[in-house]
């Protein structure tokens, strides 16, 4: 399952230890603590009486909920209540992704998750993180005070910056959830790229995207959210493909009577090679185990 070579692991470990890396966290980093996007989607579909066959598609189910109730914010609050009820993970566990990432001297953490787990994990190791939410629509306030100070435009490993691209639980109105939200997010991102504004992607976030390699944990290369997000970033921030990135990916779910898993993995790897993304095939926990083993820090 582990297709990364020794040289790629050596490079990644050096980058993490030297702070020359930007983690990019998705929902798969919270597996075992929060429901997966598919599980959450199916639960909300059941509650809202979603009548279609694609009940695994959370943006579509949320769009249905917004139409049913006539209030998109109400739907966002219901989803946030569901996620907020979960207990946080054990950040001291050696295979917990947030706790592991918090150990490294990294200045910026990017996430499309709504939870505050990376904030809590950084606090647990004595750091003083700052948090900002991407103002992807006009109702979300730009963190002007933070980004006008050094803590925002020049974050440091002891005072790292956490940037929520898709909102957070503390402000349900800020989350990107339904199909309309994703369309507005991408439209705003594209317009920002043309206009050269720094409202959605302030200077420190642009630097994190273009000057450092990205480590994606918790996404699927087959996932619509990941593909749309990364394509949008590539168009808005062309310099993102200057470095070599790594993505932790689950093996594709296939009918093995019709397709060979390894062949499909190779096809996907070739496809994303254009984006300069190397792939680790496995779960976030398996990635943490292999990373710790190679660093010689497994208990």
PDB file of C-alpha atoms in Angstrom:
ATOM      1  CA  UNK A   1       0.000   0.000   0.000  1.00  0.00           C
ATOM      2  CA  UNK A   2       2.914   2.352   0.647  1.00  0.00           C
ATOM      3  CA  UNK A   3       4.120   3.590  -2.725  1.00  0.00           C
ATOM      4  CA  UNK A   4       6.301   6.473  -1.542  1.00  0.00           C
ATOM      5  CA  UNK A   5      10.000   5.772  -1.994  1.00  0.00           C
ATOM      6  CA  UNK A   6      12.777   6.237   0.538  1.00  0.00           C
ATOM      7  CA  UNK A   7      13.901   9.523  -1.011  1.00  0.00           C
ATOM      8  CA  UNK A   8      10.373  10.961  -0.713  1.00  0.00           C
ATOM      9  CA  UNK A   9      10.157   9.962   2.928  1.00  0.00           C
ATOM     10  CA  UNK A  10      13.592  11.459   3.583  1.00  0.00           C
ATOM     11  CA  UNK A  11      12.525  14.708   1.938  1.00  0.00           C
ATOM     12  CA  UNK A  12       9.227  14.859   3.851  1.00  0.00           C
ATOM     13  CA  UNK A  13      10.856  14.222   7.241  1.00  0.00           C
ATOM     14  CA  UNK A  14      13.443  16.927   6.591  1.00  0.00           C
ATOM     15  CA  UNK A  15      10.715  19.380   5.556  1.00  0.00           C
ATOM     16  CA  UNK A  16       8.581  18.647   8.612  1.00  0.00           C
ATOM     17  CA  UNK A  17      11.503  18.959  11.019  1.00  0.00           C
ATOM     18  CA  UNK A  18      12.733  22.187   9.409  1.00  0.00           C
ATOM     19  CA  UNK A  19       9.277  23.786   9.152  1.00  0.00           C
ATOM     20  CA  UNK A  20       9.352  23.793   5.349  1.00  0.00           C
ATOM     21  CA  UNK A  21       5.929  22.181   4.958  1.00  0.00           C
ATOM     22  CA  UNK A  22       2.267  23.178   5.122  1.00  0.00           C
ATOM     23  CA  UNK A  23      -0.201  20.556   6.407  1.00  0.00           C
ATOM     24  CA  UNK A  24      -3.606  20.608   4.688  1.00  0.00           C
ATOM     25  CA  UNK A  25      -6.196  18.730   6.759  1.00  0.00           C
ATOM     26  CA  UNK A  26      -9.423  17.125   5.544  1.00  0.00           C
ATOM     27  CA  UNK A  27     -12.163  15.087   7.168  1.00  0.00           C
ATOM     28  CA  UNK A  28     -10.210  11.819   6.983  1.00  0.00           C
ATOM     29  CA  UNK A  29      -7.856  13.180   9.653  1.00  0.00           C
ATOM     30  CA  UNK A  30     -10.751  12.832  12.132  1.00  0.00           C
ATOM     31  CA  UNK A  31     -11.757   9.251  11.361  1.00  0.00           C
ATOM     32  CA  UNK A  32     -12.749   7.438  14.542  1.00  0.00           C
ATOM     33  CA  UNK A  33     -13.661  10.700  16.283  1.00  0.00           C
ATOM     34  CA  UNK A  34     -16.056  12.460  13.926  1.00  0.00           C
ATOM     35  CA  UNK A  35     -18.397  10.788  11.449  1.00  0.00           C
ATOM     36  CA  UNK A  36     -17.082  10.574   7.914  1.00  0.00           C
ATOM     37  CA  UNK A  37     -18.636  12.852   5.320  1.00  0.00           C
ATOM     38  CA  UNK A  38     -20.537   9.873   3.921  1.00  0.00           C
ATOM     39  CA  UNK A  39     -21.850   8.789   7.332  1.00  0.00           C
ATOM     40  CA  UNK A  40     -22.854  12.352   8.242  1.00  0.00           C
ATOM     41  CA  UNK A  41     -24.551  12.806   4.883  1.00  0.00           C
ATOM     42  CA  UNK A  42     -26.574   9.616   5.236  1.00  0.00           C
ATOM     43  CA  UNK A  43     -27.636  10.478   8.774  1.00  0.00           C
ATOM     44  CA  UNK A  44     -28.840  13.960   7.784  1.00  0.00           C
ATOM     45  CA  UNK A  45     -30.517  12.509   4.677  1.00  0.00           C
ATOM     46  CA  UNK A  46     -32.430  10.093   6.919  1.00  0.00           C
ATOM     47  CA  UNK A  47     -33.553  12.880   9.252  1.00  0.00           C
ATOM     48  CA  UNK A  48     -34.588  15.221   6.454  1.00  0.00           C
ATOM     49  CA  UNK A  49     -36.321  12.606   4.316  1.00  0.00           C
ATOM     50  CA  UNK A  50     -33.913  12.933   1.383  1.00  0.00           C
ATOM     51  CA  UNK A  51     -35.660  11.041  -1.454  1.00  0.00           C
ATOM     52  CA  UNK A  52     -32.779  10.410  -3.905  1.00  0.00           C
ATOM     53  CA  UNK A  53     -30.235   7.623  -4.271  1.00  0.00           C
ATOM     54  CA  UNK A  54     -27.086   9.721  -3.721  1.00  0.00           C
ATOM     55  CA  UNK A  55     -27.531  10.142   0.041  1.00  0.00           C
ATOM     56  CA  UNK A  56     -23.732   9.851   0.451  1.00  0.00           C
ATOM     57  CA  UNK A  57     -23.224  13.278  -1.181  1.00  0.00           C
ATOM     58  CA  UNK A  58     -23.189  15.797   1.705  1.00  0.00           C
ATOM     59  CA  UNK A  59     -23.225  19.022  -0.391  1.00  0.00           C
ATOM     60  CA  UNK A  60     -26.252  17.735  -2.305  1.00  0.00           C
ATOM     61  CA  UNK A  61     -28.049  16.525   0.832  1.00  0.00           C
ATOM     62  CA  UNK A  62     -27.353  19.876   2.531  1.00  0.00           C
ATOM     63  CA  UNK A  63     -28.693  21.694  -0.539  1.00  0.00           C
ATOM     64  CA  UNK A  64     -31.883  19.650  -0.211  1.00  0.00           C
ATOM     65  CA  UNK A  65     -32.092  20.559   3.487  1.00  0.00           C
ATOM     66  CA  UNK A  66     -31.696  24.252   2.709  1.00  0.00           C
ATOM     67  CA  UNK A  67     -34.546  24.046   0.198  1.00  0.00           C
ATOM     68  CA  UNK A  68     -36.735  22.014   2.555  1.00  0.00           C
ATOM     69  CA  UNK A  69     -36.371  24.398   5.496  1.00  0.00           C
ATOM     70  CA  UNK A  70     -35.973  27.562   3.437  1.00  0.00           C
ATOM     71  CA  UNK A  71     -33.021  28.530   5.652  1.00  0.00           C
ATOM     72  CA  UNK A  72     -29.456  27.480   4.800  1.00  0.00           C
ATOM     73  CA  UNK A  73     -28.084  28.745   8.119  1.00  0.00           C
ATOM     74  CA  UNK A  74     -30.530  26.525  10.028  1.00  0.00           C
ATOM     75  CA  UNK A  75     -29.202  23.500   8.128  1.00  0.00           C
ATOM     76  CA  UNK A  76     -25.605  24.508   8.904  1.00  0.00           C
ATOM     77  CA  UNK A  77     -26.425  24.796  12.587  1.00  0.00           C
ATOM     78  CA  UNK A  78     -27.953  21.303  12.595  1.00  0.00           C
ATOM     79  CA  UNK A  79     -24.804  19.853  11.018  1.00  0.00           C
ATOM     80  CA  UNK A  80     -22.548  21.786  13.410  1.00  0.00           C
ATOM     81  CA  UNK A  81     -24.570  20.516  16.390  1.00  0.00           C
ATOM     82  CA  UNK A  82     -24.019  16.957  15.162  1.00  0.00           C
ATOM     83  CA  UNK A  83     -20.256  17.437  14.876  1.00  0.00           C
ATOM     84  CA  UNK A  84     -19.857  19.506  18.032  1.00  0.00           C
ATOM     85  CA  UNK A  85     -21.296  16.711  20.164  1.00  0.00           C
ATOM     86  CA  UNK A  86     -18.251  14.488  19.593  1.00  0.00           C
ATOM     87  CA  UNK A  87     -15.405  14.241  22.100  1.00  0.00           C
ATOM     88  CA  UNK A  88     -11.958  15.317  20.846  1.00  0.00           C
ATOM     89  CA  UNK A  89      -9.352  12.662  20.040  1.00  0.00           C
ATOM     90  CA  UNK A  90      -6.454  11.738  22.305  1.00  0.00           C
ATOM     91  CA  UNK A  91      -3.770  14.097  20.996  1.00  0.00           C
ATOM     92  CA  UNK A  92      -1.101  12.233  23.001  1.00  0.00           C
ATOM     93  CA  UNK A  93      -1.691   9.007  21.079  1.00  0.00           C
ATOM     94  CA  UNK A  94       1.342   8.469  18.800  1.00  0.00           C
ATOM     95  CA  UNK A  95      -0.854   7.749  15.758  1.00  0.00           C
ATOM     96  CA  UNK A  96      -3.224  10.705  16.143  1.00  0.00           C
ATOM     97  CA  UNK A  97      -2.587  12.996  13.114  1.00  0.00           C
ATOM     98  CA  UNK A  98      -3.261  16.360  14.805  1.00  0.00           C
ATOM     99  CA  UNK A  99      -1.021  15.550  17.765  1.00  0.00           C
ATOM    100  CA  UNK A 100       1.764  14.337  15.493  1.00  0.00           C
ATOM    101  CA  UNK A 101       1.665  17.455  13.293  1.00  0.00           C
ATOM    102  CA  UNK A 102       1.646  19.713  16.355  1.00  0.00           C
ATOM    103  CA  UNK A 103       5.089  18.394  17.317  1.00  0.00           C
ATOM    104  CA  UNK A 104       6.773  19.932  14.275  1.00  0.00           C
ATOM    105  CA  UNK A 105       7.913  23.599  14.008  1.00  0.00           C
ATOM    106  CA  UNK A 106       5.353  24.535  11.344  1.00  0.00           C
ATOM    107  CA  UNK A 107       4.124  28.136  11.005  1.00  0.00           C
ATOM    108  CA  UNK A 108       0.843  27.556   9.096  1.00  0.00           C
ATOM    109  CA  UNK A 109      -1.832  24.862   9.167  1.00  0.00           C
ATOM    110  CA  UNK A 110      -4.547  24.840   6.503  1.00  0.00           C
ATOM    111  CA  UNK A 111      -7.793  22.935   6.897  1.00  0.00           C
ATOM    112  CA  UNK A 112     -11.184  22.482   5.298  1.00  0.00           C
ATOM    113  CA  UNK A 113     -12.475  20.877   8.504  1.00  0.00           C
ATOM    114  CA  UNK A 114     -14.909  22.716  10.748  1.00  0.00           C
ATOM    115  CA  UNK A 115     -13.535  21.312  14.033  1.00  0.00           C
ATOM    116  CA  UNK A 116     -10.889  22.869  16.301  1.00  0.00           C
ATOM    117  CA  UNK A 117      -8.764  19.737  16.772  1.00  0.00           C
ATOM    118  CA  UNK A 118      -5.572  21.208  15.320  1.00  0.00           C
ATOM    119  CA  UNK A 119      -5.993  24.238  17.617  1.00  0.00           C
ATOM    120  CA  UNK A 120      -6.375  21.992  20.663  1.00  0.00           C
ATOM    121  CA  UNK A 121      -3.422  19.819  19.680  1.00  0.00           C
ATOM    122  CA  UNK A 122      -1.144  22.853  19.301  1.00  0.00           C
ATOM    123  CA  UNK A 123      -2.275  24.220  22.674  1.00  0.00           C
ATOM    124  CA  UNK A 124      -1.576  20.805  24.222  1.00  0.00           C
ATOM    125  CA  UNK A 125       2.128  21.080  23.311  1.00  0.00           C
ATOM    126  CA  UNK A 126       2.446  24.618  24.675  1.00  0.00           C
ATOM    127  CA  UNK A 127       2.067  26.619  21.463  1.00  0.00           C
ATOM    128  CA  UNK A 128      -0.084  29.735  21.083  1.00  0.00           C
ATOM    129  CA  UNK A 129      -1.940  29.364  17.795  1.00  0.00           C
ATOM    130  CA  UNK A 130      -3.938  32.093  16.075  1.00  0.00           C
ATOM    131  CA  UNK A 131      -7.060  31.209  14.111  1.00  0.00           C
ATOM    132  CA  UNK A 132      -8.638  32.846  11.074  1.00  0.00           C
ATOM    133  CA  UNK A 133     -11.559  31.895   8.847  1.00  0.00           C
ATOM    134  CA  UNK A 134     -11.473  32.456   5.096  1.00  0.00           C
ATOM    135  CA  UNK A 135     -14.014  35.192   4.231  1.00  0.00           C
ATOM    136  CA  UNK A 136     -15.421  33.358   1.207  1.00  0.00           C
ATOM    137  CA  UNK A 137     -18.634  35.368   1.314  1.00  0.00           C
ATOM    138  CA  UNK A 138     -19.398  38.979   2.238  1.00  0.00           C
ATOM    139  CA  UNK A 139     -21.013  38.030   5.554  1.00  0.00           C
ATOM    140  CA  UNK A 140     -17.763  36.597   6.977  1.00  0.00           C
ATOM    141  CA  UNK A 141     -15.523  39.205   8.552  1.00  0.00           C
ATOM    142  CA  UNK A 142     -11.938  39.488   7.336  1.00  0.00           C
ATOM    143  CA  UNK A 143      -9.501  39.063  10.252  1.00  0.00           C
ATOM    144  CA  UNK A 144      -8.038  42.524   9.683  1.00  0.00           C
ATOM    145  CA  UNK A 145      -6.577  42.915  13.167  1.00  0.00           C
ATOM    146  CA  UNK A 146      -4.715  39.592  12.939  1.00  0.00           C
ATOM    147  CA  UNK A 147      -3.392  40.069   9.403  1.00  0.00           C
ATOM    148  CA  UNK A 148      -2.287  43.633  10.038  1.00  0.00           C
ATOM    149  CA  UNK A 149       0.019  42.343  12.798  1.00  0.00           C
ATOM    150  CA  UNK A 150       3.140  40.193  12.560  1.00  0.00           C
ATOM    151  CA  UNK A 151       1.288  37.233  14.085  1.00  0.00           C
ATOM    152  CA  UNK A 152      -0.857  37.149  10.942  1.00  0.00           C
ATOM    153  CA  UNK A 153       1.523  38.122   8.161  1.00  0.00           C
ATOM    154  CA  UNK A 154       4.607  36.382   9.600  1.00  0.00           C
ATOM    155  CA  UNK A 155       3.444  33.431  11.759  1.00  0.00           C
ATOM    156  CA  UNK A 156       6.081  31.518  13.715  1.00  0.00           C
ATOM    157  CA  UNK A 157       6.259  27.877  14.901  1.00  0.00           C
ATOM    158  CA  UNK A 158       5.486  28.876  18.518  1.00  0.00           C
ATOM    159  CA  UNK A 159       2.571  31.068  17.410  1.00  0.00           C
ATOM    160  CA  UNK A 160       1.332  29.248  14.305  1.00  0.00           C
ATOM    161  CA  UNK A 161      -1.586  30.346  12.157  1.00  0.00           C
ATOM    162  CA  UNK A 162      -4.542  28.027  11.568  1.00  0.00           C
ATOM    163  CA  UNK A 163      -6.577  28.961   8.505  1.00  0.00           C
ATOM    164  CA  UNK A 164     -10.049  27.467   8.045  1.00  0.00           C
ATOM    165  CA  UNK A 165     -10.795  27.633   4.333  1.00  0.00           C
ATOM    166  CA  UNK A 166     -14.312  26.218   4.732  1.00  0.00           C
ATOM    167  CA  UNK A 167     -15.346  27.815   8.028  1.00  0.00           C
ATOM    168  CA  UNK A 168     -15.513  26.466  11.579  1.00  0.00           C
ATOM    169  CA  UNK A 169     -17.984  25.256  14.174  1.00  0.00           C
ATOM    170  CA  UNK A 170     -17.720  28.448  16.231  1.00  0.00           C
ATOM    171  CA  UNK A 171     -19.544  30.295  13.439  1.00  0.00           C
ATOM    172  CA  UNK A 172     -21.942  27.951  11.608  1.00  0.00           C
ATOM    173  CA  UNK A 173     -22.729  30.656   9.052  1.00  0.00           C
ATOM    174  CA  UNK A 174     -19.095  30.468   7.907  1.00  0.00           C
ATOM    175  CA  UNK A 175     -19.051  26.815   6.832  1.00  0.00           C
ATOM    176  CA  UNK A 176     -18.968  25.674   3.215  1.00  0.00           C
ATOM    177  CA  UNK A 177     -21.555  22.901   3.187  1.00  0.00           C
ATOM    178  CA  UNK A 178     -24.209  22.930   0.449  1.00  0.00           C
ATOM    179  CA  UNK A 179     -23.649  22.957  -3.302  1.00  0.00           C
ATOM    180  CA  UNK A 180     -24.407  26.673  -3.447  1.00  0.00           C
ATOM    181  CA  UNK A 181     -21.665  27.305  -0.862  1.00  0.00           C
ATOM    182  CA  UNK A 182     -19.050  25.435  -2.924  1.00  0.00           C
ATOM    183  CA  UNK A 183     -20.030  27.359  -6.045  1.00  0.00           C
ATOM    184  CA  UNK A 184     -19.788  30.679  -4.211  1.00  0.00           C
ATOM    185  CA  UNK A 185     -16.445  29.713  -2.664  1.00  0.00           C
ATOM    186  CA  UNK A 186     -14.944  28.834  -6.042  1.00  0.00           C
ATOM    187  CA  UNK A 187     -16.438  31.881  -7.739  1.00  0.00           C
ATOM    188  CA  UNK A 188     -14.967  34.140  -5.069  1.00  0.00           C
ATOM    189  CA  UNK A 189     -11.607  32.376  -5.292  1.00  0.00           C
ATOM    190  CA  UNK A 190     -11.501  32.777  -9.058  1.00  0.00           C
ATOM    191  CA  UNK A 191     -12.478  36.451  -8.838  1.00  0.00           C
ATOM    192  CA  UNK A 192      -9.778  37.027  -6.241  1.00  0.00           C
ATOM    193  CA  UNK A 193      -7.165  35.507  -8.509  1.00  0.00           C
ATOM    194  CA  UNK A 194      -8.108  37.917 -11.278  1.00  0.00           C
ATOM    195  CA  UNK A 195      -8.384  40.966  -9.067  1.00  0.00           C
ATOM    196  CA  UNK A 196      -5.268  40.216  -7.038  1.00  0.00           C
ATOM    197  CA  UNK A 197      -7.110  40.818  -3.762  1.00  0.00           C
ATOM    198  CA  UNK A 198      -5.705  39.321  -0.547  1.00  0.00           C
ATOM    199  CA  UNK A 199      -9.009  39.034   1.290  1.00  0.00           C
ATOM    200  CA  UNK A 200      -9.509  35.283   0.817  1.00  0.00           C
ATOM    201  CA  UNK A 201      -5.818  34.375   0.614  1.00  0.00           C
ATOM    202  CA  UNK A 202      -3.741  36.807   2.715  1.00  0.00           C
ATOM    203  CA  UNK A 203       0.012  37.078   2.177  1.00  0.00           C
ATOM    204  CA  UNK A 204       0.986  34.449   4.761  1.00  0.00           C
ATOM    205  CA  UNK A 205      -1.528  31.958   3.327  1.00  0.00           C
ATOM    206  CA  UNK A 206      -0.295  32.561  -0.217  1.00  0.00           C
ATOM    207  CA  UNK A 207       3.255  31.957   1.002  1.00  0.00           C
ATOM    208  CA  UNK A 208       2.174  28.735   2.715  1.00  0.00           C
ATOM    209  CA  UNK A 209       0.598  27.559  -0.548  1.00  0.00           C
ATOM    210  CA  UNK A 210       3.357  28.572  -2.950  1.00  0.00           C
ATOM    211  CA  UNK A 211       6.656  28.552  -1.050  1.00  0.00           C
ATOM    212  CA  UNK A 212       6.248  25.315   0.885  1.00  0.00           C
ATOM    213  CA  UNK A 213       5.233  21.799  -0.151  1.00  0.00           C
ATOM    214  CA  UNK A 214       1.769  20.727   0.962  1.00  0.00           C
ATOM    215  CA  UNK A 215       1.002  17.609   2.986  1.00  0.00           C
ATOM    216  CA  UNK A 216      -2.638  16.609   2.411  1.00  0.00           C
ATOM    217  CA  UNK A 217      -4.067  14.369   5.129  1.00  0.00           C
ATOM    218  CA  UNK A 218      -7.671  13.243   5.115  1.00  0.00           C
ATOM    219  CA  UNK A 219      -8.665  13.758   1.492  1.00  0.00           C
ATOM    220  CA  UNK A 220      -9.476  11.401  -1.340  1.00  0.00           C
ATOM    221  CA  UNK A 221      -8.169  12.053  -4.833  1.00  0.00           C
ATOM    222  CA  UNK A 222     -11.536  10.775  -6.046  1.00  0.00           C
ATOM    223  CA  UNK A 223     -13.380  13.147  -3.740  1.00  0.00           C
ATOM    224  CA  UNK A 224     -15.198  16.012  -5.446  1.00  0.00           C
ATOM    225  CA  UNK A 225     -14.287  18.415  -2.650  1.00  0.00           C
ATOM    226  CA  UNK A 226     -10.552  17.809  -2.991  1.00  0.00           C
ATOM    227  CA  UNK A 227     -10.483  17.952  -6.778  1.00  0.00           C
ATOM    228  CA  UNK A 228     -12.558  21.127  -7.003  1.00  0.00           C
ATOM    229  CA  UNK A 229     -10.627  22.814  -4.193  1.00  0.00           C
ATOM    230  CA  UNK A 230      -7.193  22.016  -5.590  1.00  0.00           C
ATOM    231  CA  UNK A 231      -8.161  22.927  -9.159  1.00  0.00           C
ATOM    232  CA  UNK A 232      -9.527  26.217  -7.858  1.00  0.00           C
ATOM    233  CA  UNK A 233      -6.322  26.893  -5.957  1.00  0.00           C
ATOM    234  CA  UNK A 234      -4.203  26.025  -8.995  1.00  0.00           C
ATOM    235  CA  UNK A 235      -6.068  28.601 -11.062  1.00  0.00           C
ATOM    236  CA  UNK A 236      -6.043  31.298  -8.378  1.00  0.00           C
ATOM    237  CA  UNK A 237      -2.505  30.581  -7.146  1.00  0.00           C
ATOM    238  CA  UNK A 238      -0.448  29.284 -10.103  1.00  0.00           C
ATOM    239  CA  UNK A 239       2.740  29.103  -8.012  1.00  0.00           C
ATOM    240  CA  UNK A 240       1.251  26.282  -5.950  1.00  0.00           C
ATOM    241  CA  UNK A 241       2.786  23.725  -8.330  1.00  0.00           C
ATOM    242  CA  UNK A 242       6.374  24.856  -7.810  1.00  0.00           C
ATOM    243  CA  UNK A 243       6.979  22.407  -4.970  1.00  0.00           C
ATOM    244  CA  UNK A 244       6.449  18.656  -4.663  1.00  0.00           C
ATOM    245  CA  UNK A 245       3.401  17.763  -2.546  1.00  0.00           C
ATOM    246  CA  UNK A 246       2.258  14.584  -0.771  1.00  0.00           C
ATOM    247  CA  UNK A 247      -1.272  13.325  -0.268  1.00  0.00           C
ATOM    248  CA  UNK A 248      -2.325  10.560   2.117  1.00  0.00           C
ATOM    249  CA  UNK A 249      -4.979   8.604   0.240  1.00  0.00           C
ATOM    250  CA  UNK A 250      -7.212   5.622   0.893  1.00  0.00           C
ATOM    251  CA  UNK A 251      -7.057   2.984  -1.807  1.00  0.00           C
ATOM    252  CA  UNK A 252      -9.960   3.428  -4.239  1.00  0.00           C
ATOM    253  CA  UNK A 253     -13.034   1.339  -3.490  1.00  0.00           C
ATOM    254  CA  UNK A 254     -13.520  -0.951  -6.502  1.00  0.00           C
ATOM    255  CA  UNK A 255     -15.254  -4.053  -7.730  1.00  0.00           C
ATOM    256  CA  UNK A 256     -12.158  -6.262  -7.892  1.00  0.00           C
ATOM    257  CA  UNK A 257     -13.867  -8.571 -10.395  1.00  0.00           C
ATOM    258  CA  UNK A 258     -13.814  -5.689 -12.888  1.00  0.00           C
ATOM    259  CA  UNK A 259     -10.672  -3.724 -12.015  1.00  0.00           C
ATOM    260  CA  UNK A 260      -7.258  -4.223 -10.457  1.00  0.00           C
ATOM    261  CA  UNK A 261      -6.687  -1.910  -7.480  1.00  0.00           C
ATOM    262  CA  UNK A 262      -2.984  -1.427  -8.185  1.00  0.00           C
ATOM    263  CA  UNK A 263      -3.669  -0.544 -11.832  1.00  0.00           C
ATOM    264  CA  UNK A 264      -6.204   2.093 -10.765  1.00  0.00           C
ATOM    265  CA  UNK A 265      -3.736   3.438  -8.194  1.00  0.00           C
ATOM    266  CA  UNK A 266      -1.104   3.811 -10.902  1.00  0.00           C
ATOM    267  CA  UNK A 267      -3.592   5.569 -13.182  1.00  0.00           C
ATOM    268  CA  UNK A 268      -4.541   8.008 -10.428  1.00  0.00           C
ATOM    269  CA  UNK A 269      -0.890   8.608  -9.578  1.00  0.00           C
ATOM    270  CA  UNK A 270      -0.139   9.473 -13.213  1.00  0.00           C
ATOM    271  CA  UNK A 271      -3.136  11.809 -13.351  1.00  0.00           C
ATOM    272  CA  UNK A 272      -2.077  13.736 -10.247  1.00  0.00           C
ATOM    273  CA  UNK A 273       1.540  13.785 -11.291  1.00  0.00           C
ATOM    274  CA  UNK A 274       0.582  16.869 -13.340  1.00  0.00           C
ATOM    275  CA  UNK A 275      -0.203  18.531  -9.998  1.00  0.00           C
ATOM    276  CA  UNK A 276       3.173  17.387  -8.585  1.00  0.00           C
ATOM    277  CA  UNK A 277       1.461  15.268  -5.937  1.00  0.00           C
ATOM    278  CA  UNK A 278       3.039  12.044  -4.664  1.00  0.00           C
ATOM    279  CA  UNK A 279       0.674   9.579  -3.016  1.00  0.00           C
ATOM    280  CA  UNK A 280       0.843   7.544   0.170  1.00  0.00           C
ATOM    281  CA  UNK A 281      -1.802   4.824  -0.164  1.00  0.00           C
ATOM    282  CA  UNK A 282      -3.274   4.183   3.266  1.00  0.00           C
ATOM    283  CA  UNK A 283      -5.181   5.696   6.180  1.00  0.00           C
ATOM    284  CA  UNK A 284      -4.057   8.713   8.199  1.00  0.00           C
ATOM    285  CA  UNK A 285      -3.228   6.336  11.060  1.00  0.00           C
ATOM    286  CA  UNK A 286      -1.103   4.134   8.794  1.00  0.00           C
ATOM    287  CA  UNK A 287       0.699   7.217   7.522  1.00  0.00           C
ATOM    288  CA  UNK A 288       1.452   8.350  11.088  1.00  0.00           C
ATOM    289  CA  UNK A 289       2.723   4.874  11.960  1.00  0.00           C
ATOM    290  CA  UNK A 290       5.067   4.778   8.966  1.00  0.00           C
ATOM    291  CA  UNK A 291       6.257   8.352   9.558  1.00  0.00           C
ATOM    292  CA  UNK A 292       7.064   7.639  13.214  1.00  0.00           C
ATOM    293  CA  UNK A 293       8.773   4.377  12.278  1.00  0.00           C
ATOM    294  CA  UNK A 294      11.018   6.159   9.796  1.00  0.00           C
ATOM    295  CA  UNK A 295      11.800   8.880  12.332  1.00  0.00           C
ATOM    296  CA  UNK A 296      12.624   6.206  14.903  1.00  0.00           C
ATOM    297  CA  UNK A 297       9.993   7.412  17.356  1.00  0.00           C
ATOM    298  CA  UNK A 298       7.490   4.564  17.503  1.00  0.00           C
ATOM    299  CA  UNK A 299       6.990   3.432  21.113  1.00  0.00           C
TER     300      UNK A 299
END
